[in-house]
Amino acid sequence: MEQRVLDFIKGLRGRGVSVSTAESIDAMGAVAVVGLEDPGIFKAALKAAAVKRNRDVPIFEELFPLYFYGLESGGDAYILEDELLSRLEEAMRQFARGEGMNPMLAMVLMGRGGEWESFIRTAAGQVGTAQLATRMQVGMYTRRIFDTFDWEEMEGQLSGLMDHLREEGWSEEEIERLEEAFEANRDALRKQVRRYVEREQARNADKVPSAERIERLINRPLSGLDEFELQQMRKAVDILARKLRNKINLREKQRKRGKLDVKATLRRNMSHGGVPFELKLKHKRMEKAELMVLCDISSSVARVSQFMLQFVYTIQDCLAKVRSFVFVDDLGEVTDFFRDEDIQKGVRRALSEADISYNARSDFGEVFESFCDQYLQDVGYRTYILIIGDARNNYNDPGTRALERMRDRAKGIIWLNPETKPFWDTGDSVMGEYVPYCREARVCRTLKDLEDTVSSLLL
């Protein structure tokens, strides 16, 4: 249980809940004192030790069942009446002395759903649910765990037990009720196994990737990630964005403190014979950049665009202003989605609810013209325009004149292309026509490329 509590605290930290080492020790001490007898008290003790802010309570409530499933419910077990149950328990004890008996058979017959979980956990360890990643694997792992209980052996022992009960004088009606209880509780156990597997899958998906895992993920091409890796990647984006924000904040502190101005210090201390009793510092004024992000969300580029939006909005407090747009053959602003929703919901809405046609064919020239007509007046001297797209224009007018107007107005245009350079200018790609108007044109296929791009703008 100690390891489960530590995993739970790690999960809270991964979701942004601040739990210090001292608070972790307090939590361990609290649960050791209250024990597991009363699940409500156990939960309250853990919450009191680990949660300090009201806004963290929903996260605690969401994660608690994922880590401590089974403490509150015994499932849908079929329970026999007490008198029959007592006689059955005694009969099974006698039968086990002679024939031996699978302990799981007794648990199923007596409907002790609260005690099934320890068997399920043991079986889950044997089949390796730590590797369970996606919802598509839930059925497979449920079947594997359920099959480890050796039902063939249990059915044979059940038949022997029924014969033993007949010899002891039990009525056929009572035996039929026991067989009925066995079938009903086997189904209930199967359901409980599935609920357990579903929660393990959710818990695994919610785990914060390790530093080594993040290092591997950020260098993987975004287009080749499976569902589980995408979930892990979203967490990696948050972690990388927090690191970048910390770097920016540290630089801000250093800038406010100022650097030693040697010449001014010597001038000020001439009266002391040049001994620097009084230091003079010089301060460099830095202006936060404004960012306008234009994301191509056609199928070939959508994945890079969605991670860039998540990255940018995670660190938006480090920028003076962020506006975001999505496009295929027309341009739609999605800034308000991120103002009204959390970032993940904002990204989902941007990819599905913007006022554009999602099934159209890419037309960069039309998009640039539209941007100039509607938004160019909002571009200032400290505005970077970040364009994410493969520049495959479907043989339409590339609209370089509009791109030139954007360049002349902005501090710079940064173009991120998910295709490698050998593919630029092949087929309907017009990347070569856009490069002269860009301050920088980069290949962007991984999260590392995204991080490097944003870092170059802010650091």
Tab-separated table of C-alpha atoms in Angstrom:
chain	number	residue	atom	x	y	z
A	1	MET	CA	0.000	0.000	0.000
A	2	GLU	CA	2.925	2.364	0.677
A	3	GLN	CA	4.034	2.049	-2.945
A	4	ARG	CA	0.454	2.701	-4.106
A	5	VAL	CA	0.311	5.884	-1.989
A	6	LEU	CA	3.649	7.034	-3.403
A	7	ASP	CA	2.410	6.355	-6.957
A	8	PHE	CA	-0.737	8.333	-6.173
A	9	ILE	CA	1.305	11.296	-4.924
A	10	LYS	CA	3.441	11.093	-8.054
A	11	GLY	CA	0.255	11.147	-10.116
A	12	LEU	CA	-0.962	14.254	-8.254
A	13	ARG	CA	2.336	16.009	-8.930
A	14	GLY	CA	2.109	15.050	-12.578
A	15	ARG	CA	-1.252	16.820	-12.770
A	16	GLY	CA	0.185	19.974	-11.248
A	17	VAL	CA	-0.749	19.451	-7.588
A	18	SER	CA	2.090	20.631	-5.373
A	19	VAL	CA	2.929	17.921	-2.813
A	20	SER	CA	6.218	18.466	-0.979
A	21	THR	CA	8.420	15.717	0.431
A	22	ALA	CA	7.330	16.655	3.957
A	23	GLU	CA	3.669	16.404	2.918
A	24	SER	CA	4.346	13.005	1.355
A	25	ILE	CA	5.778	11.813	4.661
A	26	ASP	CA	2.732	13.249	6.442
A	27	ALA	CA	0.450	11.383	4.038
A	28	MET	CA	2.244	8.101	4.643
A	29	GLY	CA	2.024	8.642	8.396
A	30	ALA	CA	-1.666	9.551	8.228
A	31	VAL	CA	-2.718	6.479	6.246
A	32	ALA	CA	-0.608	4.266	8.518
A	33	VAL	CA	-2.533	5.575	11.527
A	34	VAL	CA	-6.066	5.343	10.086
A	35	GLY	CA	-5.504	2.081	8.166
A	36	LEU	CA	-7.813	0.694	5.484
A	37	GLU	CA	-10.732	-0.437	7.626
A	38	ASP	CA	-12.796	2.647	6.851
A	39	PRO	CA	-12.303	3.768	3.218
A	40	GLY	CA	-13.893	7.142	3.937
A	41	ILE	CA	-11.473	7.941	6.732
A	42	PHE	CA	-8.562	6.667	4.651
A	43	LYS	CA	-9.513	8.991	1.795
A	44	ALA	CA	-10.073	11.955	4.109
A	45	ALA	CA	-6.685	11.462	5.784
A	46	LEU	CA	-4.916	11.309	2.436
A	47	LYS	CA	-6.743	14.392	1.166
A	48	ALA	CA	-5.945	16.380	4.324
A	49	ALA	CA	-2.240	15.578	4.010
A	50	ALA	CA	-1.807	16.011	0.260
A	51	VAL	CA	-4.241	18.725	-0.878
A	52	LYS	CA	-3.852	22.334	0.209
A	53	ARG	CA	-5.841	24.261	-2.401
A	54	ASN	CA	-9.513	23.946	-3.259
A	55	ARG	CA	-8.718	23.965	-6.963
A	56	ASP	CA	-6.731	20.716	-6.511
A	57	VAL	CA	-9.677	18.849	-4.986
A	58	PRO	CA	-11.228	17.835	-8.354
A	59	ILE	CA	-7.881	16.353	-9.443
A	60	PHE	CA	-7.674	14.417	-6.173
A	61	GLU	CA	-11.226	13.116	-6.624
A	62	GLU	CA	-10.491	12.120	-10.228
A	63	LEU	CA	-7.280	10.250	-9.456
A	64	PHE	CA	-8.224	8.594	-6.151
A	65	PRO	CA	-10.404	5.812	-7.667
A	66	LEU	CA	-7.696	5.059	-10.225
A	67	TYR	CA	-5.184	4.242	-7.515
A	68	PHE	CA	-7.375	2.844	-4.741
A	69	TYR	CA	-10.092	0.972	-6.595
A	70	GLY	CA	-11.696	-1.742	-4.520
A	71	LEU	CA	-11.682	0.025	-1.192
A	72	GLU	CA	-15.260	1.180	-1.441
A	73	SER	CA	-17.214	-1.588	-3.128
A	74	GLY	CA	-17.361	-5.335	-3.235
A	75	GLY	CA	-18.944	-5.369	-6.698
A	76	ASP	CA	-22.139	-7.086	-7.832
A	77	ALA	CA	-21.670	-10.378	-5.982
A	78	TYR	CA	-24.547	-12.841	-5.427
A	79	ILE	CA	-24.784	-13.420	-1.668
A	80	LEU	CA	-26.496	-16.476	-0.113
A	81	GLU	CA	-28.483	-16.109	3.087
A	82	ASP	CA	-26.490	-16.385	6.333
A	83	GLU	CA	-27.752	-19.846	7.413
A	84	LEU	CA	-26.946	-21.472	4.062
A	85	LEU	CA	-23.658	-19.615	3.909
A	86	SER	CA	-22.623	-20.883	7.324
A	87	ARG	CA	-23.387	-24.512	6.412
A	88	LEU	CA	-21.576	-24.125	3.095
A	89	GLU	CA	-18.487	-22.745	4.789
A	90	GLU	CA	-18.324	-25.729	7.144
A	91	ALA	CA	-18.919	-28.189	4.272
A	92	MET	CA	-16.155	-26.618	2.167
A	93	ARG	CA	-13.787	-26.857	5.127
A	94	GLN	CA	-14.435	-30.597	5.381
A	95	PHE	CA	-14.189	-31.075	1.606
A	96	ALA	CA	-10.893	-29.169	1.423
A	97	ARG	CA	-9.332	-31.400	4.101
A	98	GLY	CA	-9.799	-34.415	1.888
A	99	GLU	CA	-9.718	-33.213	-1.709
A	100	GLY	CA	-7.971	-29.844	-1.547
A	101	MET	CA	-9.694	-26.754	-2.895
A	102	ASN	CA	-8.812	-23.736	-4.988
A	103	PRO	CA	-9.229	-20.724	-2.638
A	104	MET	CA	-10.745	-18.735	-5.501
A	105	LEU	CA	-13.592	-21.268	-5.752
A	106	ALA	CA	-14.572	-20.571	-2.156
A	107	MET	CA	-14.454	-16.814	-2.780
A	108	VAL	CA	-16.704	-17.162	-5.828
A	109	LEU	CA	-19.219	-19.508	-4.204
A	110	MET	CA	-19.578	-17.337	-1.115
A	111	GLY	CA	-19.773	-14.122	-3.130
A	112	ARG	CA	-16.989	-12.387	-1.233
A	113	GLY	CA	-16.560	-9.681	-3.846
A	114	GLY	CA	-14.548	-7.478	-1.508
A	115	GLU	CA	-11.841	-10.140	-1.353
A	116	TRP	CA	-11.673	-10.735	-5.106
A	117	GLU	CA	-9.503	-7.731	-5.704
A	118	SER	CA	-6.385	-9.262	-4.108
A	119	PHE	CA	-6.722	-12.242	-6.491
A	120	ILE	CA	-7.277	-9.897	-9.418
A	121	ARG	CA	-4.216	-7.842	-8.513
A	122	THR	CA	-2.075	-10.979	-8.276
A	123	ALA	CA	-3.326	-12.193	-11.655
A	124	ALA	CA	-2.808	-8.736	-13.156
A	125	GLY	CA	0.807	-8.806	-11.999
A	126	GLN	CA	1.258	-12.152	-13.768
A	127	VAL	CA	-0.062	-10.882	-17.102
A	128	GLY	CA	1.780	-7.547	-16.832
A	129	THR	CA	-0.844	-4.805	-16.804
A	130	ALA	CA	1.971	-2.276	-16.430
A	131	GLN	CA	2.244	-2.577	-20.215
A	132	LEU	CA	-1.466	-1.827	-20.663
A	133	ALA	CA	-1.600	1.370	-22.672
A	134	THR	CA	-4.704	1.889	-24.799
A	135	ARG	CA	-8.425	1.206	-24.422
A	136	MET	CA	-8.199	-1.215	-27.320
A	137	GLN	CA	-6.186	-3.550	-25.046
A	138	VAL	CA	-8.773	-3.609	-22.242
A	139	GLY	CA	-10.673	-6.629	-23.583
A	140	MET	CA	-7.520	-8.630	-24.186
A	141	TYR	CA	-6.132	-7.997	-20.678
A	142	THR	CA	-9.529	-8.712	-19.117
A	143	ARG	CA	-9.596	-12.123	-20.792
A	144	ARG	CA	-5.986	-12.879	-19.828
A	145	ILE	CA	-6.549	-12.059	-16.164
A	146	PHE	CA	-9.848	-13.939	-16.025
A	147	ASP	CA	-8.281	-17.037	-17.603
A	148	THR	CA	-5.482	-17.191	-15.006
A	149	PHE	CA	-8.005	-18.342	-12.383
A	150	ASP	CA	-7.978	-21.923	-13.770
A	151	TRP	CA	-11.720	-22.344	-14.261
A	152	GLU	CA	-11.334	-25.904	-15.498
A	153	GLU	CA	-9.878	-26.957	-12.157
A	154	MET	CA	-12.529	-25.014	-10.234
A	155	GLU	CA	-15.377	-26.593	-12.216
A	156	GLY	CA	-13.962	-30.047	-11.473
A	157	GLN	CA	-13.693	-29.227	-7.762
A	158	LEU	CA	-17.187	-27.746	-7.780
A	159	SER	CA	-18.563	-30.987	-9.200
A	160	GLY	CA	-16.756	-32.930	-6.455
A	161	LEU	CA	-18.085	-30.547	-3.808
A	162	MET	CA	-21.660	-30.981	-5.045
A	163	ASP	CA	-21.290	-34.769	-4.800
A	164	HIS	CA	-19.916	-34.341	-1.294
A	165	LEU	CA	-22.893	-32.171	-0.301
A	166	ARG	CA	-25.362	-34.741	-1.651
A	167	GLU	CA	-23.679	-37.363	0.475
A	168	GLU	CA	-24.047	-35.016	3.443
A	169	GLY	CA	-27.789	-34.835	2.825
A	170	TRP	CA	-28.159	-31.443	1.130
A	171	SER	CA	-31.306	-31.075	-0.943
A	172	GLU	CA	-31.211	-30.735	-4.740
A	173	GLU	CA	-32.803	-27.314	-4.422
A	174	GLU	CA	-29.934	-26.113	-2.200
A	175	ILE	CA	-27.332	-27.559	-4.573
A	176	GLU	CA	-28.992	-25.863	-7.536
A	177	ARG	CA	-28.836	-22.569	-5.638
A	178	LEU	CA	-25.100	-23.050	-5.069
A	179	GLU	CA	-24.544	-23.753	-8.771
A	180	GLU	CA	-26.602	-20.678	-9.596
A	181	ALA	CA	-24.510	-18.590	-7.168
A	182	PHE	CA	-21.301	-19.894	-8.786
A	183	GLU	CA	-22.435	-18.876	-12.288
A	184	ALA	CA	-23.713	-15.482	-11.147
A	185	ASN	CA	-20.549	-14.691	-9.199
A	186	ARG	CA	-18.322	-15.818	-12.068
A	187	ASP	CA	-20.050	-13.206	-14.255
A	188	ALA	CA	-19.720	-10.625	-11.474
A	189	LEU	CA	-16.019	-11.433	-11.188
A	190	ARG	CA	-15.580	-10.990	-14.943
A	191	LYS	CA	-17.192	-7.542	-14.692
A	192	GLN	CA	-14.990	-6.635	-11.744
A	193	VAL	CA	-11.902	-7.726	-13.669
A	194	ARG	CA	-12.931	-5.492	-16.561
A	195	ARG	CA	-13.515	-2.517	-14.258
A	196	TYR	CA	-10.101	-3.134	-12.718
A	197	VAL	CA	-8.439	-3.277	-16.147
A	198	GLU	CA	-10.220	-0.108	-17.295
A	199	ARG	CA	-8.990	1.749	-14.241
A	200	GLU	CA	-5.457	0.408	-14.676
A	201	GLN	CA	-5.519	1.604	-18.263
A	202	ALA	CA	-6.668	5.052	-17.170
A	203	ARG	CA	-4.002	5.114	-14.452
A	204	ASN	CA	-1.259	4.064	-16.860
A	205	ALA	CA	-2.390	6.671	-19.344
A	206	ASP	CA	-2.298	9.288	-16.586
A	207	LYS	CA	1.249	8.468	-15.506
A	208	VAL	CA	3.823	11.157	-15.979
A	209	PRO	CA	6.503	9.901	-18.376
A	210	SER	CA	9.967	9.497	-16.915
A	211	ALA	CA	12.841	11.754	-17.945
A	212	GLU	CA	14.265	8.973	-20.124
A	213	ARG	CA	10.873	8.393	-21.711
A	214	ILE	CA	10.461	12.119	-22.425
A	215	GLU	CA	13.913	12.226	-23.979
A	216	ARG	CA	12.957	9.416	-26.343
A	217	LEU	CA	9.547	10.898	-27.115
A	218	ILE	CA	10.676	14.407	-27.978
A	219	ASN	CA	12.941	13.019	-30.693
A	220	ARG	CA	10.276	10.786	-32.236
A	221	PRO	CA	8.506	12.001	-35.409
A	222	LEU	CA	5.051	13.216	-34.360
A	223	SER	CA	3.448	11.532	-37.350
A	224	GLY	CA	4.534	8.070	-36.156
A	225	LEU	CA	3.113	8.112	-32.610
A	226	ASP	CA	0.410	5.692	-31.499
A	227	GLU	CA	-2.490	6.616	-29.201
A	228	PHE	CA	-0.635	5.926	-25.936
A	229	GLU	CA	2.455	7.809	-27.091
A	230	LEU	CA	0.272	10.768	-28.022
A	231	GLN	CA	-1.142	10.840	-24.492
A	232	GLN	CA	2.373	10.697	-23.081
A	233	MET	CA	3.475	13.366	-25.537
A	234	ARG	CA	0.817	15.778	-24.294
A	235	LYS	CA	2.248	15.443	-20.790
A	236	ALA	CA	5.762	15.843	-22.173
A	237	VAL	CA	4.673	19.116	-23.800
A	238	ASP	CA	3.532	20.421	-20.421
A	239	ILE	CA	6.796	19.408	-18.787
A	240	LEU	CA	8.962	20.964	-21.499
A	241	ALA	CA	6.858	24.116	-21.478
A	242	ARG	CA	7.257	24.416	-17.680
A	243	LYS	CA	11.034	24.031	-18.048
A	244	LEU	CA	11.108	26.709	-20.728
A	245	ARG	CA	8.990	29.020	-18.577
A	246	ASN	CA	11.405	28.520	-15.670
A	247	LYS	CA	14.325	29.449	-17.935
A	248	ILE	CA	12.522	32.584	-19.064
A	249	ASN	CA	11.657	33.579	-15.497
A	250	LEU	CA	15.271	33.042	-14.414
A	251	ARG	CA	16.476	35.220	-17.249
A	252	GLU	CA	13.955	37.889	-16.242
A	253	LYS	CA	15.304	37.894	-12.686
A	254	GLN	CA	18.870	38.201	-13.930
A	255	ARG	CA	17.874	41.019	-16.213
A	256	LYS	CA	16.126	42.908	-13.425
A	257	ARG	CA	19.149	42.465	-11.186
A	258	GLY	CA	21.348	43.933	-13.938
A	259	LYS	CA	24.947	43.404	-15.028
A	260	LEU	CA	28.025	45.136	-13.694
A	261	ASP	CA	28.802	48.319	-15.631
A	262	VAL	CA	32.594	48.431	-15.312
A	263	LYS	CA	33.084	51.890	-16.836
A	264	ALA	CA	30.326	53.504	-14.770
A	265	THR	CA	31.604	51.784	-11.624
A	266	LEU	CA	35.148	53.098	-12.171
A	267	ARG	CA	33.844	56.598	-12.843
A	268	ARG	CA	31.698	56.568	-9.718
A	269	ASN	CA	34.612	55.364	-7.568
A	270	MET	CA	37.312	57.748	-8.842
A	271	SER	CA	37.119	59.603	-5.548
A	272	HIS	CA	38.077	56.363	-3.759
A	273	GLY	CA	41.160	55.880	-5.881
A	274	GLY	CA	39.377	53.460	-8.200
A	275	VAL	CA	38.499	51.039	-5.389
A	276	PRO	CA	34.923	49.885	-6.247
A	277	PHE	CA	33.092	50.706	-3.014
A	278	GLU	CA	29.953	51.476	-5.003
A	279	LEU	CA	28.884	49.262	-7.868
A	280	LYS	CA	26.952	50.512	-10.871
A	281	LEU	CA	24.718	48.091	-12.735
A	282	LYS	CA	23.327	48.418	-16.207
A	283	HIS	CA	19.873	47.181	-17.126
A	284	LYS	CA	18.821	46.067	-20.561
A	285	ARG	CA	15.232	46.625	-21.485
A	286	MET	CA	13.550	43.613	-23.009
A	287	GLU	CA	10.132	43.609	-24.585
A	288	LYS	CA	7.987	40.528	-24.630
A	289	ALA	CA	7.241	39.273	-28.107
A	290	GLU	CA	3.779	39.031	-29.624
A	291	LEU	CA	2.980	35.877	-31.524
A	292	MET	CA	0.503	35.121	-34.290
A	293	VAL	CA	0.350	31.403	-35.043
A	294	LEU	CA	-1.043	30.230	-38.380
A	295	CYS	CA	-1.589	26.469	-38.313
A	296	ASP	CA	-2.279	24.358	-41.371
A	297	ILE	CA	-4.665	21.651	-40.135
A	298	SER	CA	-4.866	19.578	-43.292
A	299	SER	CA	-4.323	15.918	-42.499
A	300	SER	CA	-0.585	15.879	-43.199
A	301	VAL	CA	0.211	18.713	-40.786
A	302	ALA	CA	-2.563	18.623	-38.168
A	303	ARG	CA	-0.552	16.723	-35.581
A	304	VAL	CA	2.360	19.192	-35.575
A	305	SER	CA	-0.130	22.061	-35.437
A	306	GLN	CA	-1.986	20.693	-32.418
A	307	PHE	CA	1.190	20.244	-30.387
A	308	MET	CA	2.431	23.696	-31.357
A	309	LEU	CA	-0.855	25.226	-30.167
A	310	GLN	CA	-0.589	23.346	-26.872
A	311	PHE	CA	3.033	24.393	-26.440
A	312	VAL	CA	2.445	28.048	-27.217
A	313	TYR	CA	-0.595	28.415	-24.971
A	314	THR	CA	1.148	26.644	-22.085
A	315	ILE	CA	3.758	29.426	-22.048
A	316	GLN	CA	1.499	32.262	-23.159
A	317	ASP	CA	2.173	34.190	-19.952
A	318	CYS	CA	5.773	34.612	-21.193
A	319	LEU	CA	4.515	36.398	-24.300
A	320	ALA	CA	2.944	39.819	-24.588
A	321	LYS	CA	0.110	38.469	-26.693
A	322	VAL	CA	-0.830	35.298	-28.545
A	323	ARG	CA	-3.341	34.977	-31.364
A	324	SER	CA	-3.944	31.745	-33.192
A	325	PHE	CA	-5.482	30.840	-36.525
A	326	VAL	CA	-6.162	27.590	-38.338
A	327	PHE	CA	-6.494	27.165	-42.072
A	328	VAL	CA	-6.880	24.800	-44.994
A	329	ASP	CA	-8.096	26.938	-47.907
A	330	ASP	CA	-9.534	29.643	-45.653
A	331	LEU	CA	-8.453	31.238	-42.399
A	332	GLY	CA	-10.282	31.087	-39.073
A	333	GLU	CA	-9.242	32.670	-35.786
A	334	VAL	CA	-9.397	30.324	-32.768
A	335	THR	CA	-7.931	32.569	-30.068
A	336	ASP	CA	-11.221	32.680	-28.172
A	337	PHE	CA	-11.271	28.885	-27.808
A	338	PHE	CA	-8.219	29.133	-25.560
A	339	ARG	CA	-9.650	32.071	-23.664
A	340	ASP	CA	-12.829	30.222	-22.730
A	341	GLU	CA	-11.531	26.631	-22.331
A	342	ASP	CA	-8.528	24.838	-20.892
A	343	ILE	CA	-5.725	24.219	-23.365
A	344	GLN	CA	-6.592	20.633	-24.284
A	345	LYS	CA	-10.221	21.517	-24.957
A	346	GLY	CA	-9.092	24.597	-26.846
A	347	VAL	CA	-6.901	22.481	-29.129
A	348	ARG	CA	-9.733	20.014	-29.739
A	349	ARG	CA	-12.127	22.830	-30.626
A	350	ALA	CA	-9.561	24.497	-32.878
A	351	LEU	CA	-9.216	21.264	-34.844
A	352	SER	CA	-12.942	20.750	-35.258
A	353	GLU	CA	-15.047	23.880	-34.644
A	354	ALA	CA	-13.313	26.785	-36.405
A	355	ASP	CA	-15.340	28.626	-39.014
A	356	ILE	CA	-13.563	27.039	-41.984
A	357	SER	CA	-14.034	24.043	-44.274
A	358	TYR	CA	-12.011	21.168	-42.823
A	359	ASN	CA	-12.318	18.937	-45.881
A	360	ALA	CA	-11.036	21.443	-48.421
A	361	ARG	CA	-7.727	21.330	-50.310
A	362	SER	CA	-4.900	23.540	-49.055
A	363	ASP	CA	-4.593	27.001	-50.614
A	364	PHE	CA	-1.837	28.994	-48.919
A	365	GLY	CA	-2.115	31.938	-51.310
A	366	GLU	CA	-5.799	32.446	-50.474
A	367	VAL	CA	-5.035	32.139	-46.757
A	368	PHE	CA	-2.303	34.797	-46.884
A	369	GLU	CA	-4.572	37.154	-48.817
A	370	SER	CA	-7.282	36.615	-46.243
A	371	PHE	CA	-4.852	37.307	-43.397
A	372	CYS	CA	-3.716	40.565	-44.988
A	373	ASP	CA	-7.313	41.708	-45.543
A	374	GLN	CA	-8.501	40.958	-42.001
A	375	TYR	CA	-5.573	40.963	-39.592
A	376	LEU	CA	-2.519	42.695	-41.076
A	377	GLN	CA	-3.363	45.938	-39.303
A	378	ASP	CA	-2.956	44.103	-35.979
A	379	VAL	CA	0.618	43.057	-36.741
A	380	GLY	CA	3.116	45.231	-34.873
A	381	TYR	CA	6.863	45.749	-34.813
A	382	ARG	CA	7.334	43.107	-32.116
A	383	THR	CA	5.001	40.525	-33.666
A	384	TYR	CA	6.386	37.247	-34.912
A	385	ILE	CA	4.233	35.341	-37.386
A	386	LEU	CA	4.677	31.602	-36.949
A	387	ILE	CA	3.407	29.527	-39.881
A	388	ILE	CA	3.095	25.750	-39.646
A	389	GLY	CA	2.485	24.099	-42.987
A	390	ASP	CA	3.924	21.861	-45.679
A	391	ALA	CA	3.552	24.546	-48.412
A	392	ARG	CA	1.742	22.084	-50.670
A	393	ASN	CA	-0.471	24.562	-52.462
A	394	ASN	CA	-2.323	22.244	-54.866
A	395	TYR	CA	-0.969	24.282	-57.816
A	396	ASN	CA	-2.879	27.412	-56.737
A	397	ASP	CA	-1.442	30.931	-56.756
A	398	PRO	CA	1.205	30.874	-53.948
A	399	GLY	CA	0.297	34.408	-52.851
A	400	THR	CA	3.892	35.563	-52.350
A	401	ARG	CA	2.849	39.223	-52.624
A	402	ALA	CA	0.656	38.821	-49.559
A	403	LEU	CA	3.441	37.011	-47.709
A	404	GLU	CA	5.773	39.885	-48.564
A	405	ARG	CA	3.332	42.374	-47.033
A	406	MET	CA	3.207	40.242	-43.893
A	407	ARG	CA	7.017	40.151	-43.740
A	408	ASP	CA	7.299	43.919	-44.143
A	409	ARG	CA	4.896	44.491	-41.281
A	410	ALA	CA	6.070	41.853	-38.774
A	411	LYS	CA	9.247	41.428	-36.778
A	412	GLY	CA	9.765	38.190	-38.624
A	413	ILE	CA	8.087	35.184	-40.198
A	414	ILE	CA	9.103	31.763	-38.909
A	415	TRP	CA	7.986	28.841	-41.085
A	416	LEU	CA	7.864	25.292	-39.720
A	417	ASN	CA	7.543	22.557	-42.306
A	418	PRO	CA	6.962	18.932	-41.211
A	419	GLU	CA	8.499	17.667	-44.450
A	420	THR	CA	12.249	17.176	-44.718
A	421	LYS	CA	14.117	19.479	-47.093
A	422	PRO	CA	14.575	16.921	-49.917
A	423	PHE	CA	10.760	17.006	-50.317
A	424	TRP	CA	10.526	20.788	-50.513
A	425	ASP	CA	9.630	22.006	-54.025
A	426	THR	CA	8.617	18.549	-55.160
A	427	GLY	CA	5.180	18.020	-56.688
A	428	ASP	CA	2.838	20.843	-55.604
A	429	SER	CA	5.172	22.145	-52.880
A	430	VAL	CA	6.102	25.840	-53.273
A	431	MET	CA	8.294	26.080	-50.214
A	432	GLY	CA	11.168	27.535	-52.229
A	433	GLU	CA	8.995	30.522	-53.178
A	434	TYR	CA	8.154	31.251	-49.532
A	435	VAL	CA	11.628	30.893	-48.013
A	436	PRO	CA	12.940	34.324	-49.176
A	437	TYR	CA	10.193	36.038	-47.175
A	438	CYS	CA	10.880	34.112	-43.980
A	439	ARG	CA	13.307	35.096	-41.297
A	440	GLU	CA	13.721	31.398	-40.702
A	441	ALA	CA	12.375	28.251	-42.359
A	442	ARG	CA	12.852	25.040	-40.403
A	443	VAL	CA	12.012	21.395	-40.682
A	444	CYS	CA	9.722	20.538	-37.769
A	445	ARG	CA	8.952	16.857	-37.262
A	446	THR	CA	9.470	16.316	-33.540
A	447	LEU	CA	8.629	17.932	-30.231
A	448	LYS	CA	12.314	18.843	-29.923
A	449	ASP	CA	11.994	20.903	-33.113
A	450	LEU	CA	8.973	22.716	-31.653
A	451	GLU	CA	10.797	23.430	-28.411
A	452	ASP	CA	13.872	24.739	-30.233
A	453	THR	CA	11.727	27.067	-32.335
A	454	VAL	CA	9.843	28.582	-29.416
A	455	SER	CA	13.050	28.837	-27.355
A	456	SER	CA	14.767	30.751	-30.164
A	457	LEU	CA	11.951	33.312	-30.070
A	458	LEU	CA	11.926	33.775	-26.312
A	459	LEU	CA	15.507	33.249	-25.102
